[in-house]
Amino acid sequence: MIFLQELMAFDVRKESDFSIAQLENLNGIRGSISIYNLQSLESQEEDSKARLRSKLQLNSLRLSWFDMPKSLSSLNIIEGLEPPTCIKKLQIDGYNGSAPSWLSNSFYLTSLQSLHLEKCKYWSALPPLPQLQELQELHLINMPHITSIPIGRLKILELRNMPRLRRFVETERDQPYKNLEVVELQEC
């Protein structure tokens, strides 16, 4: 199975045949992968076994937690799920801990074009979006503690159910909104 090149989805379970460690040696995976039920992970050591950072052919990654227990939020489990630097699309759903350090490192995700954050209930700040030079799409859904958003070079901006959102921060001096092509706002 180490030569597997395509894996659309992986459903993490506590049984060893479905543990996240099954992804460890699948370095030839290309395209996109969605990893579901990450609430089954119980430590950073366990999640780092996936070695996502070494999957250099991946261009799209979805990390999804369903009904994550609050007790796991302090473990910062997401740190071990660091994607490869070449990732172009990243989606994080239902993570109740704080934002990962690798998402805030502007020198790390240099190819990121699309960021989708949904139901990350306790995030109070976004990563430094203007420093993500290739970022064109931002989708924020059910992010109740976010109060401001830097616009930068975004072409697509989707915001839903963000009750504390108060302002957009202009990061481009000349015509800060000139790149925006699509704006979707709902319950903000």
Tab-separated table of C-alpha atoms in Angstrom:
chain	number	residue	atom	x	y	z
A	1	MET	CA	0.000	0.000	0.000
A	2	ILE	CA	2.993	2.346	0.292
A	3	PHE	CA	2.786	3.013	-3.472
A	4	LEU	CA	-0.783	4.321	-3.263
A	5	GLN	CA	-1.068	7.577	-5.208
A	6	GLU	CA	-4.697	8.544	-4.736
A	7	LEU	CA	-6.675	8.586	-1.518
A	8	MET	CA	-9.654	10.924	-1.513
A	9	ALA	CA	-10.655	10.428	2.134
A	10	PHE	CA	-9.421	8.750	5.282
A	11	ASP	CA	-11.714	8.151	8.246
A	12	VAL	CA	-9.685	7.975	11.469
A	13	ARG	CA	-10.824	5.447	14.078
A	14	LYS	CA	-9.366	4.046	17.244
A	15	GLU	CA	-8.841	0.575	15.715
A	16	SER	CA	-5.253	0.100	14.524
A	17	ASP	CA	-6.320	-0.593	10.920
A	18	PHE	CA	-7.846	2.882	10.794
A	19	SER	CA	-5.345	4.815	12.909
A	20	ILE	CA	-3.773	7.888	11.415
A	21	ALA	CA	-0.428	6.068	11.449
A	22	GLN	CA	-1.689	4.197	8.356
A	23	LEU	CA	-0.831	7.342	6.364
A	24	GLU	CA	2.776	7.442	7.545
A	25	ASN	CA	4.504	5.834	4.554
A	26	LEU	CA	2.079	6.949	1.838
A	27	ASN	CA	4.390	9.665	0.539
A	28	GLY	CA	3.269	9.179	-3.075
A	29	ILE	CA	-0.248	10.441	-2.412
A	30	ARG	CA	-1.071	13.251	-4.812
A	31	GLY	CA	-3.957	15.621	-5.395
A	32	SER	CA	-6.266	16.026	-2.427
A	33	ILE	CA	-7.128	14.168	0.735
A	34	SER	CA	-9.756	14.726	3.403
A	35	ILE	CA	-9.048	13.311	6.844
A	36	TYR	CA	-12.180	12.910	8.960
A	37	ASN	CA	-12.922	12.130	12.615
A	38	LEU	CA	-9.715	13.611	13.944
A	39	GLN	CA	-11.385	13.877	17.357
A	40	SER	CA	-10.311	10.228	17.721
A	41	LEU	CA	-6.701	11.382	18.152
A	42	GLU	CA	-5.537	11.738	21.718
A	43	SER	CA	-2.042	13.230	21.475
A	44	GLN	CA	0.322	15.242	19.288
A	45	GLU	CA	2.568	12.200	19.051
A	46	GLU	CA	-0.282	10.199	17.551
A	47	ASP	CA	-1.224	12.774	14.922
A	48	SER	CA	2.366	13.429	13.840
A	49	LYS	CA	2.564	9.769	12.758
A	50	ALA	CA	0.653	10.716	9.606
A	51	ARG	CA	3.736	12.667	8.451
A	52	LEU	CA	1.602	14.944	6.288
A	53	ARG	CA	4.527	17.307	5.845
A	54	SER	CA	6.317	14.682	3.735
A	55	LYS	CA	3.402	14.263	1.268
A	56	LEU	CA	4.943	16.588	-1.321
A	57	GLN	CA	2.480	15.711	-4.107
A	58	LEU	CA	-0.544	16.935	-2.127
A	59	ASN	CA	-2.111	20.192	-3.226
A	60	SER	CA	-5.333	20.097	-1.173
A	61	LEU	CA	-5.857	19.006	2.435
A	62	ARG	CA	-8.975	18.910	4.598
A	63	LEU	CA	-8.649	18.277	8.332
A	64	SER	CA	-11.991	17.594	9.985
A	65	TRP	CA	-13.076	17.129	13.586
A	66	PHE	CA	-16.642	16.143	14.421
A	67	ASP	CA	-17.886	17.135	17.860
A	68	MET	CA	-14.387	17.561	19.305
A	69	PRO	CA	-14.427	17.182	23.107
A	70	LYS	CA	-13.302	20.299	24.944
A	71	SER	CA	-10.800	18.173	26.893
A	72	LEU	CA	-8.774	17.685	23.676
A	73	SER	CA	-8.510	21.398	22.874
A	74	SER	CA	-5.674	21.975	25.346
A	75	LEU	CA	-3.569	19.240	23.711
A	76	ASN	CA	-3.135	21.313	20.536
A	77	ILE	CA	-3.453	18.165	18.454
A	78	ILE	CA	-3.403	20.079	15.182
A	79	GLU	CA	0.325	20.877	15.533
A	80	GLY	CA	1.315	17.390	14.396
A	81	LEU	CA	-0.879	17.615	11.287
A	82	GLU	CA	1.421	20.065	9.557
A	83	PRO	CA	0.815	20.004	5.785
A	84	PRO	CA	3.561	20.092	3.147
A	85	THR	CA	4.838	23.551	2.244
A	86	CYS	CA	3.527	23.162	-1.315
A	87	ILE	CA	-0.132	22.866	-0.251
A	88	LYS	CA	-2.440	25.154	-2.255
A	89	LYS	CA	-5.778	24.568	-0.547
A	90	LEU	CA	-6.297	24.005	3.168
A	91	GLN	CA	-9.575	23.411	4.973
A	92	ILE	CA	-9.903	23.008	8.744
A	93	ASP	CA	-13.312	22.051	10.157
A	94	GLY	CA	-14.457	21.781	13.756
A	95	TYR	CA	-11.127	22.237	15.527
A	96	ASN	CA	-11.785	23.618	19.017
A	97	GLY	CA	-8.190	24.306	20.016
A	98	SER	CA	-6.070	27.321	19.159
A	99	ALA	CA	-4.639	28.017	15.711
A	100	PRO	CA	-1.552	25.957	14.825
A	101	SER	CA	1.826	27.664	14.779
A	102	TRP	CA	2.556	26.374	11.265
A	103	LEU	CA	-0.422	28.364	9.938
A	104	SER	CA	0.960	31.556	11.460
A	105	ASN	CA	4.437	31.100	10.004
A	106	SER	CA	4.469	33.212	6.838
A	107	PHE	CA	7.586	31.458	5.561
A	108	TYR	CA	5.989	28.046	5.710
A	109	LEU	CA	2.841	27.943	3.538
A	110	THR	CA	4.216	29.939	0.633
A	111	SER	CA	1.963	28.283	-1.997
A	112	LEU	CA	-1.351	28.519	-0.103
A	113	GLN	CA	-4.051	29.955	-2.388
A	114	SER	CA	-7.246	28.983	-0.562
A	115	LEU	CA	-7.970	28.852	3.181
A	116	HIS	CA	-11.285	27.538	4.512
A	117	LEU	CA	-11.869	27.654	8.275
A	118	GLU	CA	-15.165	26.388	9.636
A	119	LYS	CA	-16.394	25.921	13.208
A	120	CYS	CA	-13.025	26.711	14.764
A	121	LYS	CA	-14.973	28.150	17.676
A	122	TYR	CA	-12.171	29.342	19.921
A	123	TRP	CA	-9.911	31.047	17.403
A	124	SER	CA	-9.837	34.739	18.256
A	125	ALA	CA	-7.315	35.748	15.602
A	126	LEU	CA	-6.468	34.719	12.081
A	127	PRO	CA	-3.005	33.862	10.811
A	128	PRO	CA	-1.117	36.782	9.208
A	129	LEU	CA	-3.041	36.642	5.925
A	130	PRO	CA	-1.188	39.472	4.165
A	131	GLN	CA	2.025	37.502	4.576
A	132	LEU	CA	0.524	34.527	2.733
A	133	GLN	CA	1.527	36.006	-0.627
A	134	GLU	CA	-0.425	33.576	-2.844
A	135	LEU	CA	-3.673	33.576	-0.838
A	136	GLN	CA	-6.624	34.426	-3.098
A	137	GLU	CA	-9.591	32.791	-1.339
A	138	LEU	CA	-10.696	33.067	2.270
A	139	HIS	CA	-13.751	31.225	3.598
A	140	LEU	CA	-14.637	31.773	7.267
A	141	ILE	CA	-17.759	30.042	8.574
A	142	ASN	CA	-18.972	29.892	12.177
A	143	MET	CA	-15.941	31.659	13.615
A	144	PRO	CA	-17.651	33.544	16.472
A	145	HIS	CA	-14.586	35.190	18.075
A	146	ILE	CA	-13.024	36.799	14.991
A	147	THR	CA	-13.424	40.598	15.114
A	148	SER	CA	-11.339	41.780	12.147
A	149	ILE	CA	-10.128	40.441	8.819
A	150	PRO	CA	-7.234	41.665	6.677
A	151	ILE	CA	-8.269	41.793	3.015
A	152	GLY	CA	-4.951	42.020	1.153
A	153	ARG	CA	-4.926	40.446	-2.316
A	154	LEU	CA	-8.030	38.309	-1.846
A	155	LYS	CA	-10.216	37.594	-4.875
A	156	ILE	CA	-12.870	35.572	-3.053
A	157	LEU	CA	-14.128	36.320	0.447
A	158	GLU	CA	-16.871	34.271	2.109
A	159	LEU	CA	-17.980	35.115	5.642
A	160	ARG	CA	-20.868	33.369	7.396
A	161	ASN	CA	-22.072	33.446	10.984
A	162	MET	CA	-19.424	35.743	12.402
A	163	PRO	CA	-21.352	37.797	14.986
A	164	ARG	CA	-18.348	39.689	16.407
A	165	LEU	CA	-16.860	40.773	13.094
A	166	ARG	CA	-16.440	44.555	13.240
A	167	ARG	CA	-13.984	45.583	10.557
A	168	PHE	CA	-11.880	44.796	7.550
A	169	VAL	CA	-8.241	45.759	7.736
A	170	GLU	CA	-6.816	47.237	4.559
A	171	THR	CA	-3.383	45.875	3.812
A	172	GLU	CA	-2.893	47.281	0.321
A	173	ARG	CA	-2.157	51.016	0.243
A	174	ASP	CA	-3.584	51.671	-3.230
A	175	GLN	CA	-7.089	50.407	-3.920
A	176	PRO	CA	-7.260	47.841	-1.118
A	177	TYR	CA	-10.312	46.064	-2.537
A	178	LYS	CA	-9.310	46.079	-6.200
A	179	ASN	CA	-8.758	42.308	-6.381
A	180	LEU	CA	-12.070	41.281	-4.795
A	181	GLU	CA	-14.299	39.557	-7.347
A	182	VAL	CA	-16.692	37.632	-5.097
A	183	VAL	CA	-17.906	38.634	-1.632
A	184	GLU	CA	-20.441	36.540	0.270
A	185	LEU	CA	-21.656	37.780	3.648
A	186	GLN	CA	-24.252	36.093	5.817
A	187	GLU	CA	-25.072	36.743	9.487
A	188	CYS	CA	-22.082	38.980	10.167
